[in-house]
Amino acid sequence: TFTAGLNAGLSGTTPLAHLTNAKSCDTSTLAIPGQVALPGGIGASLASTDLIVIAGDDERPVSDDGTFSANRGAGAPILAWVMRKDGYAALIGFVDPAATSIRIDAHSSAVALMYMGLGSAYLPPPIKRKLIATLDAAAATEVLAAVIEARLRANPRALDAVDDEIAAALKSALSTVAHTAAVTGMRAEIKAFAADTAPAAASADAAQLLNITPSEQSGLTLLQSPDNAG
């Protein structure tokens, strides 16, 4: 039994049930181990201990070896921002509840920029995860990642400062990947999903469900293909 304190507005005793088959909770499943990998050569100006990882309402410190632990959450992958404690974004990636680990580096930053540039925030979770995997494997992403890494070496604030070279490389990468069969083929999946969940949306032009439109993300203008094809 226990006695409820008067400050709770209760008094007396209440019997507690004895759980004969109680099992301990494995709290390790509630977190995902992560690694922040800064481009080589910028450690002196951007130490890991100056960084935090923000994903949704979860904010985690980064250890001196670049490791961190993220809240697993549930549902679809969400963007994760590696921020300096003085307020600017250093890298971008994702926290995926289905993942066993997270790596945030120049490559994940390229995937994240392209993901945002394709207007993907409101895609249904299964298609969102598929798109991220497609962008992760795309050759255009590797090209963009190389530019991001080089520019970060020159200026650790490059992602946050609307760097011209990154913006130009992003525009080129978006133009390339938006016309690949893997990305264009997702429009039919999105439209089918919309038909099942919201019939009114299914009548919309499928091209508007996964498109490229000019937008700004955390101060970085995402430049799009000039014909707005997507």
mmCIF file of N, CA, C and O in Angstrom, residues 64-164:
data_model
loop_
_atom_site.group_PDB
_atom_site.id
_atom_site.type_symbol
_atom_site.label_atom_id
_atom_site.label_comp_id
_atom_site.label_asym_id
_atom_site.label_seq_id
_atom_site.Cartn_x
_atom_site.Cartn_y
_atom_site.Cartn_z
ATOM 1 N N ASP A 64 32.796 14.932 -27.754
ATOM 2 C CA ASP A 64 34.035 15.363 -28.402
ATOM 3 C C ASP A 64 34.481 14.422 -29.508
ATOM 4 O O ASP A 64 35.287 14.793 -30.364
ATOM 5 N N ASP A 65 33.940 13.183 -29.516
ATOM 6 C CA ASP A 65 34.259 12.247 -30.608
ATOM 7 C C ASP A 65 33.209 12.274 -31.712
ATOM 8 O O ASP A 65 33.231 11.449 -32.627
ATOM 9 N N GLY A 66 32.261 13.217 -31.632
ATOM 10 C CA GLY A 66 31.242 13.359 -32.663
ATOM 11 C C GLY A 66 30.005 12.514 -32.467
ATOM 12 O O GLY A 66 29.072 12.584 -33.276
ATOM 13 N N THR A 67 29.946 11.731 -31.401
ATOM 14 C CA THR A 67 28.787 10.871 -31.179
ATOM 15 C C THR A 67 27.680 11.629 -30.450
ATOM 16 O O THR A 67 27.915 12.599 -29.735
ATOM 17 N N PHE A 68 26.449 11.156 -30.649
ATOM 18 C CA PHE A 68 25.296 11.688 -29.940
ATOM 19 C C PHE A 68 24.231 10.610 -29.885
ATOM 20 O O PHE A 68 24.352 9.559 -30.529
ATOM 21 N N SER A 69 23.189 10.848 -29.130
ATOM 22 C CA SER A 69 22.084 9.905 -29.022
ATOM 23 C C SER A 69 20.798 10.659 -29.298
ATOM 24 O O SER A 69 20.513 11.682 -28.669
ATOM 25 N N ALA A 70 20.003 10.175 -30.254
ATOM 26 C CA ALA A 70 18.769 10.852 -30.645
ATOM 27 C C ALA A 70 17.552 10.086 -30.149
ATOM 28 O O ALA A 70 17.581 8.852 -30.059
ATOM 29 N N ASN A 71 16.505 10.817 -29.851
ATOM 30 C CA ASN A 71 15.236 10.196 -29.477
ATOM 31 C C ASN A 71 14.664 9.447 -30.685
ATOM 32 O O ASN A 71 14.587 9.999 -31.779
ATOM 33 N N ARG A 72 14.286 8.190 -30.493
ATOM 34 C CA ARG A 72 13.810 7.386 -31.616
ATOM 35 C C ARG A 72 12.472 7.891 -32.162
ATOM 36 O O ARG A 72 12.263 7.921 -33.367
ATOM 37 N N GLY A 73 11.565 8.291 -31.318
ATOM 38 C CA GLY A 73 10.282 8.774 -31.798
ATOM 39 C C GLY A 73 9.511 7.691 -32.533
ATOM 40 O O GLY A 73 9.684 6.498 -32.284
ATOM 41 N N ALA A 74 8.643 8.104 -33.440
ATOM 42 C CA ALA A 74 7.824 7.158 -34.200
ATOM 43 C C ALA A 74 7.438 7.790 -35.525
ATOM 44 O O ALA A 74 7.492 9.004 -35.685
ATOM 45 N N GLY A 75 7.058 6.956 -36.476
ATOM 46 C CA GLY A 75 6.574 7.458 -37.754
ATOM 47 C C GLY A 75 7.669 7.661 -38.773
ATOM 48 O O GLY A 75 8.610 6.870 -38.886
ATOM 49 N N ALA A 76 7.569 8.767 -39.504
ATOM 50 C CA ALA A 76 8.453 9.028 -40.643
ATOM 51 C C ALA A 76 9.771 9.648 -40.203
ATOM 52 O O ALA A 76 9.891 10.183 -39.106
ATOM 53 N N PRO A 77 10.786 9.586 -41.072
ATOM 54 C CA PRO A 77 12.037 10.296 -40.789
ATOM 55 C C PRO A 77 11.782 11.792 -40.676
ATOM 56 O O PRO A 77 10.903 12.341 -41.344
ATOM 57 N N ILE A 78 12.550 12.451 -39.812
ATOM 58 C CA ILE A 78 12.467 13.905 -39.684
ATOM 59 C C ILE A 78 13.857 14.506 -39.866
ATOM 60 O O ILE A 78 14.875 13.846 -39.656
ATOM 61 N N LEU A 79 13.882 15.754 -40.297
ATOM 62 C CA LEU A 79 15.155 16.442 -40.487
ATOM 63 C C LEU A 79 15.853 16.653 -39.155
ATOM 64 O O LEU A 79 15.215 16.931 -38.132
ATOM 65 N N ALA A 80 17.161 16.521 -39.179
ATOM 66 C CA ALA A 80 17.990 16.767 -38.002
ATOM 67 C C ALA A 80 19.038 17.814 -38.374
ATOM 68 O O ALA A 80 19.736 17.674 -39.375
ATOM 69 N N TRP A 81 19.126 18.848 -37.567
ATOM 70 C CA TRP A 81 20.036 19.961 -37.828
ATOM 71 C C TRP A 81 21.188 19.920 -36.831
ATOM 72 O O TRP A 81 20.965 19.893 -35.618
ATOM 73 N N VAL A 82 22.400 19.886 -37.348
ATOM 74 C CA VAL A 82 23.578 20.025 -36.483
ATOM 75 C C VAL A 82 23.868 21.516 -36.387
ATOM 76 O O VAL A 82 24.239 22.154 -37.370
ATOM 77 N N MET A 83 23.653 22.045 -35.188
ATOM 78 C CA MET A 83 23.764 23.486 -34.977
ATOM 79 C C MET A 83 24.952 23.816 -34.079
ATOM 80 O O MET A 83 25.230 23.100 -33.119
ATOM 81 N N ARG A 84 25.618 24.903 -34.411
ATOM 82 C CA ARG A 84 26.589 25.436 -33.463
ATOM 83 C C ARG A 84 25.841 26.096 -32.326
ATOM 84 O O ARG A 84 24.734 26.599 -32.506
ATOM 85 N N LYS A 85 26.454 26.096 -31.167
ATOM 86 C CA LYS A 85 25.781 26.666 -30.004
ATOM 87 C C LYS A 85 25.584 28.169 -30.137
ATOM 88 O O LYS A 85 24.780 28.747 -29.411
ATOM 89 N N ASP A 86 26.304 28.794 -31.087
ATOM 90 C CA ASP A 86 26.073 30.226 -31.305
ATOM 91 C C ASP A 86 25.016 30.464 -32.378
ATOM 92 O O ASP A 86 24.787 31.593 -32.790
ATOM 93 N N GLY A 87 24.376 29.379 -32.866
ATOM 94 C CA GLY A 87 23.151 29.571 -33.627
ATOM 95 C C GLY A 87 23.150 29.310 -35.117
ATOM 96 O O GLY A 87 22.140 29.543 -35.766
ATOM 97 N N TYR A 88 24.217 28.803 -35.726
ATOM 98 C CA TYR A 88 24.133 28.543 -37.165
ATOM 99 C C TYR A 88 24.242 27.058 -37.472
ATOM 100 O O TYR A 88 24.830 26.286 -36.722
ATOM 101 N N ALA A 89 23.631 26.679 -38.593
ATOM 102 C CA ALA A 89 23.596 25.278 -38.997
ATOM 103 C C ALA A 89 24.916 24.872 -39.632
ATOM 104 O O ALA A 89 25.436 25.557 -40.507
ATOM 105 N N ALA A 90 25.460 23.753 -39.176
ATOM 106 C CA ALA A 90 26.720 23.244 -39.721
ATOM 107 C C ALA A 90 26.505 22.103 -40.697
ATOM 108 O O ALA A 90 27.172 22.020 -41.728
ATOM 109 N N LEU A 91 25.555 21.205 -40.382
ATOM 110 C CA LEU A 91 25.252 20.049 -41.226
ATOM 111 C C LEU A 91 23.766 19.732 -41.064
ATOM 112 O O LEU A 91 23.118 20.202 -40.127
ATOM 113 N N ILE A 92 23.256 18.903 -41.980
ATOM 114 C CA ILE A 92 21.855 18.488 -41.922
ATOM 115 C C ILE A 92 21.775 16.987 -42.195
ATOM 116 O O ILE A 92 22.578 16.441 -42.963
ATOM 117 N N GLY A 93 20.830 16.337 -41.591
ATOM 118 C CA GLY A 93 20.617 14.918 -41.861
ATOM 119 C C GLY A 93 19.204 14.539 -41.483
ATOM 120 O O GLY A 93 18.298 15.364 -41.514
ATOM 121 N N PHE A 94 19.022 13.274 -41.114
ATOM 122 C CA PHE A 94 17.705 12.772 -40.746
ATOM 123 C C PHE A 94 17.790 11.901 -39.505
ATOM 124 O O PHE A 94 18.801 11.231 -39.268
ATOM 125 N N VAL A 95 16.720 11.903 -38.725
ATOM 126 C CA VAL A 95 16.510 10.899 -37.687
ATOM 127 C C VAL A 95 15.352 10.035 -38.161
ATOM 128 O O VAL A 95 14.228 10.521 -38.327
ATOM 129 N N ASP A 96 15.635 8.767 -38.405
ATOM 130 C CA ASP A 96 14.623 7.828 -38.883
ATOM 131 C C ASP A 96 14.344 6.816 -37.768
ATOM 132 O O ASP A 96 15.246 6.079 -37.355
ATOM 133 N N PRO A 97 13.115 6.762 -37.251
ATOM 134 C CA PRO A 97 12.800 5.808 -36.188
ATOM 135 C C PRO A 97 13.099 4.360 -36.557
ATOM 136 O O PRO A 97 13.284 3.523 -35.674
ATOM 137 N N ALA A 98 13.149 4.069 -37.855
ATOM 138 C CA ALA A 98 13.412 2.700 -38.298
ATOM 139 C C ALA A 98 14.902 2.391 -38.403
ATOM 140 O O ALA A 98 15.285 1.247 -38.636
ATOM 141 N N ALA A 99 15.746 3.402 -38.222
ATOM 142 C CA ALA A 99 17.186 3.211 -38.402
ATOM 143 C C ALA A 99 17.838 2.624 -37.151
ATOM 144 O O ALA A 99 17.352 2.804 -36.036
ATOM 145 N N THR A 100 18.939 1.944 -37.352
ATOM 146 C CA THR A 100 19.716 1.423 -36.226
ATOM 147 C C THR A 100 20.813 2.392 -35.806
ATOM 148 O O THR A 100 21.355 2.286 -34.708
ATOM 149 N N SER A 101 21.144 3.330 -36.687
ATOM 150 C CA SER A 101 22.146 4.347 -36.373
ATOM 151 C C SER A 101 21.947 5.522 -37.324
ATOM 152 O O SER A 101 21.235 5.422 -38.320
ATOM 153 N N ILE A 102 22.589 6.646 -36.988
ATOM 154 C CA ILE A 102 22.469 7.870 -37.771
ATOM 155 C C ILE A 102 23.869 8.394 -38.062
ATOM 156 O O ILE A 102 24.741 8.371 -37.191
ATOM 157 N N ARG A 103 24.067 8.886 -39.273
ATOM 158 C CA ARG A 103 25.306 9.572 -39.618
ATOM 159 C C ARG A 103 24.934 10.896 -40.286
ATOM 160 O O ARG A 103 24.163 10.910 -41.251
ATOM 161 N N ILE A 104 25.454 11.982 -39.754
ATOM 162 C CA ILE A 104 25.194 13.294 -40.320
ATOM 163 C C ILE A 104 26.521 13.873 -40.797
ATOM 164 O O ILE A 104 27.446 14.081 -40.015
ATOM 165 N N ASP A 105 26.595 14.095 -42.109
ATOM 166 C CA ASP A 105 27.840 14.553 -42.710
ATOM 167 C C ASP A 105 27.502 15.341 -43.974
ATOM 168 O O ASP A 105 26.343 15.746 -44.178
ATOM 169 N N ALA A 106 28.489 15.574 -44.813
ATOM 170 C CA ALA A 106 28.245 16.326 -46.047
ATOM 171 C C ALA A 106 27.271 15.581 -46.959
ATOM 172 O O ALA A 106 26.429 16.201 -47.629
ATOM 173 N N HIS A 107 27.360 14.262 -46.987
ATOM 174 C CA HIS A 107 26.454 13.477 -47.839
ATOM 175 C C HIS A 107 25.010 13.593 -47.348
ATOM 176 O O HIS A 107 24.091 13.830 -48.148
ATOM 177 N N SER A 108 24.796 13.418 -46.048
ATOM 178 C CA SER A 108 23.431 13.537 -45.529
ATOM 179 C C SER A 108 22.898 14.953 -45.726
ATOM 180 O O SER A 108 21.699 15.144 -45.933
ATOM 181 N N SER A 109 23.797 15.929 -45.682
ATOM 182 C CA SER A 109 23.384 17.321 -45.920
ATOM 183 C C SER A 109 22.907 17.494 -47.354
ATOM 184 O O SER A 109 21.915 18.193 -47.617
ATOM 185 N N ALA A 110 23.589 16.854 -48.295
ATOM 186 C CA ALA A 110 23.174 16.908 -49.696
ATOM 187 C C ALA A 110 21.803 16.258 -49.878
ATOM 188 O O ALA A 110 20.932 16.798 -50.565
ATOM 189 N N VAL A 111 21.605 15.098 -49.251
ATOM 190 C CA VAL A 111 20.307 14.423 -49.334
ATOM 191 C C VAL A 111 19.212 15.321 -48.763
ATOM 192 O O VAL A 111 18.136 15.474 -49.350
ATOM 193 N N ALA A 112 19.493 15.936 -47.619
ATOM 194 C CA ALA A 112 18.488 16.779 -46.958
ATOM 195 C C ALA A 112 18.133 18.001 -47.795
ATOM 196 O O ALA A 112 16.952 18.375 -47.912
ATOM 197 N N LEU A 113 19.125 18.635 -48.401
ATOM 198 C CA LEU A 113 18.847 19.808 -49.239
ATOM 199 C C LEU A 113 18.000 19.426 -50.451
ATOM 200 O O LEU A 113 17.071 20.147 -50.832
ATOM 201 N N MET A 114 18.322 18.277 -51.054
ATOM 202 C CA MET A 114 17.540 17.838 -52.210
ATOM 203 C C MET A 114 16.124 17.436 -51.796
ATOM 204 O O MET A 114 15.147 17.731 -52.493
ATOM 205 N N TYR A 115 16.013 16.785 -50.669
ATOM 206 C CA TYR A 115 14.706 16.414 -50.112
ATOM 207 C C TYR A 115 13.839 17.658 -49.907
ATOM 208 O O TYR A 115 12.670 17.691 -50.308
ATOM 209 N N MET A 116 14.406 18.699 -49.331
ATOM 210 C CA MET A 116 13.650 19.933 -49.129
ATOM 211 C C MET A 116 13.337 20.605 -50.458
ATOM 212 O O MET A 116 12.245 21.138 -50.661
ATOM 213 N N GLY A 117 14.303 20.567 -51.369
ATOM 214 C CA GLY A 117 14.101 21.194 -52.669
ATOM 215 C C GLY A 117 13.008 20.537 -53.483
ATOM 216 O O GLY A 117 12.378 21.178 -54.323
ATOM 217 N N LEU A 118 12.749 19.253 -53.229
ATOM 218 C CA LEU A 118 11.688 18.537 -53.935
ATOM 219 C C LEU A 118 10.331 18.713 -53.254
ATOM 220 O O LEU A 118 9.335 18.120 -53.688
ATOM 221 N N GLY A 119 10.277 19.521 -52.203
ATOM 222 C CA GLY A 119 9.005 19.771 -51.520
ATOM 223 C C GLY A 119 8.431 18.535 -50.876
ATOM 224 O O GLY A 119 7.245 18.242 -51.005
ATOM 225 N N SER A 120 9.277 17.790 -50.143
ATOM 226 C CA SER A 120 8.901 16.450 -49.690
ATOM 227 C C SER A 120 8.365 16.375 -48.271
ATOM 228 O O SER A 120 8.054 15.286 -47.791
ATOM 229 N N ALA A 121 8.250 17.487 -47.584
ATOM 230 C CA ALA A 121 7.927 17.459 -46.157
ATOM 231 C C ALA A 121 6.605 16.761 -45.849
ATOM 232 O O ALA A 121 6.461 16.133 -44.795
ATOM 233 N N TYR A 122 5.620 16.871 -46.748
ATOM 234 C CA TYR A 122 4.293 16.343 -46.448
ATOM 235 C C TYR A 122 3.970 15.059 -47.198
ATOM 236 O O TYR A 122 2.808 14.669 -47.300
ATOM 237 N N LEU A 123 4.995 14.399 -47.698
ATOM 238 C CA LEU A 123 4.765 13.094 -48.315
ATOM 239 C C LEU A 123 4.360 12.074 -47.260
ATOM 240 O O LEU A 123 4.748 12.177 -46.101
ATOM 241 N N PRO A 124 3.560 11.052 -47.628
ATOM 242 C CA PRO A 124 3.240 9.990 -46.671
ATOM 243 C C PRO A 124 4.518 9.266 -46.255
ATOM 244 O O PRO A 124 5.454 9.128 -47.062
ATOM 245 N N PRO A 125 4.585 8.790 -45.006
ATOM 246 C CA PRO A 125 5.831 8.210 -44.478
ATOM 247 C C PRO A 125 6.494 7.150 -45.347
ATOM 248 O O PRO A 125 7.711 7.222 -45.564
ATOM 249 N N PRO A 126 5.762 6.160 -45.900
ATOM 250 C CA PRO A 126 6.466 5.139 -46.693
ATOM 251 C C PRO A 126 7.157 5.720 -47.925
ATOM 252 O O PRO A 126 8.259 5.302 -48.283
ATOM 253 N N ILE A 127 6.504 6.687 -48.576
ATOM 254 C CA ILE A 127 7.089 7.279 -49.775
ATOM 255 C C ILE A 127 8.211 8.240 -49.395
ATOM 256 O O ILE A 127 9.216 8.346 -50.092
ATOM 257 N N LYS A 128 8.060 8.916 -48.278
ATOM 258 C CA LYS A 128 9.115 9.804 -47.791
ATOM 259 C C LYS A 128 10.400 9.019 -47.551
ATOM 260 O O LYS A 128 11.483 9.413 -47.977
ATOM 261 N N ARG A 129 10.268 7.869 -46.892
ATOM 262 C CA ARG A 129 11.450 7.040 -46.612
ATOM 263 C C ARG A 129 12.057 6.512 -47.912
ATOM 264 O O ARG A 129 13.288 6.454 -48.056
ATOM 265 N N LYS A 130 11.206 6.151 -48.859
ATOM 266 C CA LYS A 130 11.695 5.648 -50.149
ATOM 267 C C LYS A 130 12.422 6.744 -50.915
ATOM 268 O O LYS A 130 13.472 6.500 -51.539
ATOM 269 N N LEU A 131 11.888 7.967 -50.883
ATOM 270 C CA LEU A 131 12.539 9.078 -51.572
ATOM 271 C C LEU A 131 13.904 9.368 -50.962
ATOM 272 O O LEU A 131 14.878 9.579 -51.684
ATOM 273 N N ILE A 132 13.992 9.360 -49.646
ATOM 274 C CA ILE A 132 15.279 9.613 -48.987
ATOM 275 C C ILE A 132 16.298 8.564 -49.408
ATOM 276 O O ILE A 132 17.458 8.881 -49.695
ATOM 277 N N ALA A 133 15.870 7.297 -49.453
ATOM 278 C CA ALA A 133 16.778 6.227 -49.881
ATOM 279 C C ALA A 133 17.210 6.416 -51.329
ATOM 280 O O ALA A 133 18.375 6.174 -51.683
ATOM 281 N N THR A 134 16.281 6.866 -52.171
ATOM 282 C CA THR A 134 16.605 7.102 -53.581
ATOM 283 C C THR A 134 17.625 8.230 -53.721
ATOM 284 O O THR A 134 18.604 8.115 -54.469
ATOM 285 N N LEU A 135 17.399 9.313 -52.996
ATOM 286 C CA LEU A 135 18.344 10.438 -53.047
ATOM 287 C C LEU A 135 19.697 10.037 -52.465
ATOM 288 O O LEU A 135 20.746 10.459 -52.960
ATOM 289 N N ASP A 136 19.681 9.224 -51.438
ATOM 290 C CA ASP A 136 20.928 8.779 -50.804
ATOM 291 C C ASP A 136 21.821 8.033 -51.793
ATOM 292 O O ASP A 136 23.051 8.124 -51.725
ATOM 293 N N ALA A 137 21.190 7.303 -52.710
ATOM 294 C CA ALA A 137 21.948 6.479 -53.658
ATOM 295 C C ALA A 137 22.216 7.177 -54.985
ATOM 296 O O ALA A 137 22.929 6.630 -55.833
ATOM 297 N N ALA A 138 21.681 8.371 -55.182
ATOM 298 C CA ALA A 138 21.794 9.043 -56.475
ATOM 299 C C ALA A 138 23.196 9.587 -56.729
ATOM 300 O O ALA A 138 23.838 10.137 -55.819
ATOM 301 N N ALA A 139 23.658 9.459 -57.967
ATOM 302 C CA ALA A 139 24.978 9.995 -58.326
ATOM 303 C C ALA A 139 25.018 11.512 -58.163
ATOM 304 O O ALA A 139 26.039 12.080 -57.768
ATOM 305 N N ALA A 140 23.897 12.177 -58.451
ATOM 306 C CA ALA A 140 23.842 13.639 -58.321
ATOM 307 C C ALA A 140 24.075 14.074 -56.880
ATOM 308 O O ALA A 140 24.623 15.153 -56.617
ATOM 309 N N THR A 141 23.661 13.235 -55.935
ATOM 310 C CA THR A 141 23.865 13.549 -54.523
ATOM 311 C C THR A 141 25.347 13.534 -54.177
ATOM 312 O O THR A 141 25.827 14.375 -53.403
ATOM 313 N N GLU A 142 26.077 12.592 -54.725
ATOM 314 C CA GLU A 142 27.515 12.510 -54.464
ATOM 315 C C GLU A 142 28.226 13.768 -54.959
ATOM 316 O O GLU A 142 29.137 14.289 -54.296
ATOM 317 N N VAL A 143 27.814 14.254 -56.129
ATOM 318 C CA VAL A 143 28.418 15.468 -56.685
ATOM 319 C C VAL A 143 28.144 16.657 -55.770
ATOM 320 O O VAL A 143 29.041 17.440 -55.440
ATOM 321 N N LEU A 144 26.896 16.790 -55.335
ATOM 322 C CA LEU A 144 26.530 17.882 -54.436
ATOM 323 C C LEU A 144 27.264 17.758 -53.102
ATOM 324 O O LEU A 144 27.746 18.757 -52.554
ATOM 325 N N ALA A 145 27.372 16.546 -52.577
ATOM 326 C CA ALA A 145 28.057 16.334 -51.303
ATOM 327 C C ALA A 145 29.519 16.762 -51.378
ATOM 328 O O ALA A 145 30.060 17.333 -50.421
ATOM 329 N N ALA A 146 30.155 16.498 -52.507
ATOM 330 C CA ALA A 146 31.553 16.898 -52.669
ATOM 331 C C ALA A 146 31.706 18.416 -52.634
ATOM 332 O O ALA A 146 32.659 18.953 -52.049
ATOM 333 N N VAL A 147 30.762 19.103 -53.245
ATOM 334 C CA VAL A 147 30.785 20.575 -53.223
ATOM 335 C C VAL A 147 30.552 21.078 -51.799
ATOM 336 O O VAL A 147 31.245 21.984 -51.324
ATOM 337 N N ILE A 148 29.584 20.497 -51.102
ATOM 338 C CA ILE A 148 29.307 20.901 -49.726
ATOM 339 C C ILE A 148 30.530 20.703 -48.847
ATOM 340 O O ILE A 148 30.906 21.584 -48.058
ATOM 341 N N GLU A 149 31.187 19.558 -48.977
ATOM 342 C CA GLU A 149 32.364 19.288 -48.154
ATOM 343 C C GLU A 149 33.475 20.291 -48.433
ATOM 344 O O GLU A 149 34.105 20.821 -47.504
ATOM 345 N N ALA A 150 33.712 20.569 -49.705
ATOM 346 C CA ALA A 150 34.768 21.527 -50.064
ATOM 347 C C ALA A 150 34.446 22.927 -49.544
ATOM 348 O O ALA A 150 35.325 23.634 -49.030
ATOM 349 N N ARG A 151 33.190 23.327 -49.673
ATOM 350 C CA ARG A 151 32.813 24.672 -49.219
ATOM 351 C C ARG A 151 32.845 24.784 -47.700
ATOM 352 O O ARG A 151 33.175 25.831 -47.149
ATOM 353 N N LEU A 152 32.502 23.699 -46.986
ATOM 354 C CA LEU A 152 32.583 23.719 -45.529
ATOM 355 C C LEU A 152 34.022 23.827 -45.049
ATOM 356 O O LEU A 152 34.297 24.454 -44.022
ATOM 357 N N ARG A 153 34.934 23.216 -45.783
ATOM 358 C CA ARG A 153 36.345 23.365 -45.423
ATOM 359 C C ARG A 153 36.780 24.823 -45.567
ATOM 360 O O ARG A 153 37.576 25.326 -44.762
ATOM 361 N N ALA A 154 36.267 25.475 -46.601
ATOM 362 C CA ALA A 154 36.630 26.879 -46.824
ATOM 363 C C ALA A 154 35.914 27.809 -45.851
ATOM 364 O O ALA A 154 36.466 28.827 -45.430
ATOM 365 N N ASN A 155 34.688 27.437 -45.480
ATOM 366 C CA ASN A 155 33.890 28.280 -44.590
ATOM 367 C C ASN A 155 32.914 27.389 -43.823
ATOM 368 O O ASN A 155 31.930 26.917 -44.398
ATOM 369 N N PRO A 156 33.161 27.132 -42.527
ATOM 370 C CA PRO A 156 32.273 26.256 -41.757
ATOM 371 C C PRO A 156 30.821 26.722 -41.713
ATOM 372 O O PRO A 156 29.931 25.953 -41.391
ATOM 373 N N ARG A 157 30.576 27.994 -42.075
ATOM 374 C CA ARG A 157 29.219 28.526 -42.094
ATOM 375 C C ARG A 157 28.575 28.434 -43.490
ATOM 376 O O ARG A 157 27.521 29.033 -43.726
ATOM 377 N N ALA A 158 29.198 27.705 -44.406
ATOM 378 C CA ALA A 158 28.751 27.727 -45.803
ATOM 379 C C ALA A 158 27.293 27.306 -45.973
ATOM 380 O O ALA A 158 26.552 27.896 -46.771
ATOM 381 N N LEU A 159 26.844 26.282 -45.238
ATOM 382 C CA LEU A 159 25.452 25.844 -45.380
ATOM 383 C C LEU A 159 24.483 26.891 -44.870
ATOM 384 O O LEU A 159 23.367 27.014 -45.364
ATOM 385 N N ASP A 160 24.906 27.644 -43.896
ATOM 386 C CA ASP A 160 24.036 28.626 -43.267
ATOM 387 C C ASP A 160 24.110 29.994 -43.935
ATOM 388 O O ASP A 160 23.277 30.850 -43.682
ATOM 389 N N ALA A 161 25.108 30.163 -44.805
ATOM 390 C CA ALA A 161 25.382 31.492 -45.365
ATOM 391 C C ALA A 161 24.919 31.651 -46.810
ATOM 392 O O ALA A 161 25.357 32.566 -47.502
ATOM 393 N N VAL A 162 24.051 30.758 -47.286
ATOM 394 C CA VAL A 162 23.568 30.803 -48.672
ATOM 395 C C VAL A 162 24.761 30.855 -49.629
ATOM 396 O O VAL A 162 24.885 31.761 -50.461
ATOM 397 N N ASP A 163 25.646 29.895 -49.486
ATOM 398 C CA ASP A 163 26.862 29.832 -50.295
ATOM 399 C C ASP A 163 26.511 29.667 -51.774
ATOM 400 O O ASP A 163 25.714 28.797 -52.153
ATOM 401 N N ASP A 164 27.094 30.507 -52.618
ATOM 402 C CA ASP A 164 26.760 30.504 -54.045
ATOM 403 C C ASP A 164 27.086 29.179 -54.718
ATOM 404 O O ASP A 164 26.322 28.687 -55.562
#
